[in-house]
């Protein structure tokens, strides 16, 4: 029963981590409205979120022990929101969007906007950086770039965590080997001392 409860708690934590970018996106909207702090957070948010997402990958790696499975569970919601965004802003005409889905589709990656907006505009080519209104093509490219950055951060975090685990295992093996050698040396010393004592006893006889 206890193990079942632990599994449920672990799965609950993983679900919370998987949806956390949406929660972060909501608070991002709130934070950027604040004077001074909002400006600082707008610049710092992309790097903070990507670093955090790399750390989340280390948690999923321990749970699933497989790269593609970890990436799917971690980023599945992000991929869904990307398709929602394309549907709402690429396939529907202006004014036909469903407000809830339109907002939800942006929350997952909105905190990366300081970086990805510029990349999307440059890749689109038809949009201008000085323009306050992005074209549909530029906005979709921005969203695609955002998801790719999240995937890249997750992949880096996964492999860094894997390397750290391998390094820790190697250090443990080295420590165990040194301990075994030390025990063996102590036994050798005891054998030598015992032999010396026996030889000394024989000589005395």
mmCIF file of C-alpha atoms in Angstrom, residues 81-82 85-91 94 97 105-106 109 116-127 133-147:
data_model
loop_
_atom_site.group_PDB
_atom_site.id
_atom_site.type_symbol
_atom_site.label_atom_id
_atom_site.label_comp_id
_atom_site.label_asym_id
_atom_site.label_seq_id
_atom_site.Cartn_x
_atom_site.Cartn_y
_atom_site.Cartn_z
ATOM 1 C CA UNK A 81 -0.037 23.676 -27.284
ATOM 2 C CA UNK A 82 1.982 24.242 -30.471
ATOM 3 C CA UNK A 85 -1.474 27.751 -31.536
ATOM 4 C CA UNK A 86 -1.203 26.850 -35.227
ATOM 5 C CA UNK A 87 -4.920 26.062 -35.286
ATOM 6 C CA UNK A 88 -5.944 29.254 -33.505
ATOM 7 C CA UNK A 89 -3.629 31.737 -35.225
ATOM 8 C CA UNK A 90 -2.697 30.016 -38.469
ATOM 9 C CA UNK A 91 -5.875 28.249 -39.613
ATOM 10 C CA UNK A 94 -9.028 36.939 -37.214
ATOM 11 C CA UNK A 97 -10.241 32.307 -32.202
ATOM 12 C CA UNK A 105 -1.711 27.929 -26.429
ATOM 13 C CA UNK A 106 0.649 30.825 -25.630
ATOM 14 C CA UNK A 109 6.287 29.307 -24.070
ATOM 15 C CA UNK A 116 12.141 33.728 -29.645
ATOM 16 C CA UNK A 117 10.217 36.759 -30.923
ATOM 17 C CA UNK A 118 13.336 38.162 -32.550
ATOM 18 C CA UNK A 119 14.277 34.780 -34.010
ATOM 19 C CA UNK A 120 10.773 34.266 -35.415
ATOM 20 C CA UNK A 121 10.706 37.696 -37.059
ATOM 21 C CA UNK A 122 14.166 37.211 -38.592
ATOM 22 C CA UNK A 123 13.283 33.732 -39.910
ATOM 23 C CA UNK A 124 9.983 34.933 -41.329
ATOM 24 C CA UNK A 125 11.666 37.687 -43.325
ATOM 25 C CA UNK A 126 8.383 39.379 -44.243
ATOM 26 C CA UNK A 127 7.936 40.868 -40.756
ATOM 27 C CA UNK A 133 2.099 43.549 -34.834
ATOM 28 C CA UNK A 134 3.610 40.241 -35.931
ATOM 29 C CA UNK A 135 2.411 38.394 -38.988
ATOM 30 C CA UNK A 136 0.777 34.992 -38.551
ATOM 31 C CA UNK A 137 3.825 33.347 -40.129
ATOM 32 C CA UNK A 138 6.256 35.107 -37.781
ATOM 33 C CA UNK A 139 4.157 34.272 -34.702
ATOM 34 C CA UNK A 140 3.965 30.586 -35.664
ATOM 35 C CA UNK A 141 7.711 30.495 -36.308
ATOM 36 C CA UNK A 142 8.229 32.089 -32.897
ATOM 37 C CA UNK A 143 6.170 29.348 -31.277
ATOM 38 C CA UNK A 144 8.032 26.597 -33.166
ATOM 39 C CA UNK A 145 11.391 28.068 -32.109
ATOM 40 C CA UNK A 146 10.166 28.225 -28.509
ATOM 41 C CA UNK A 147 9.242 24.537 -28.493
#
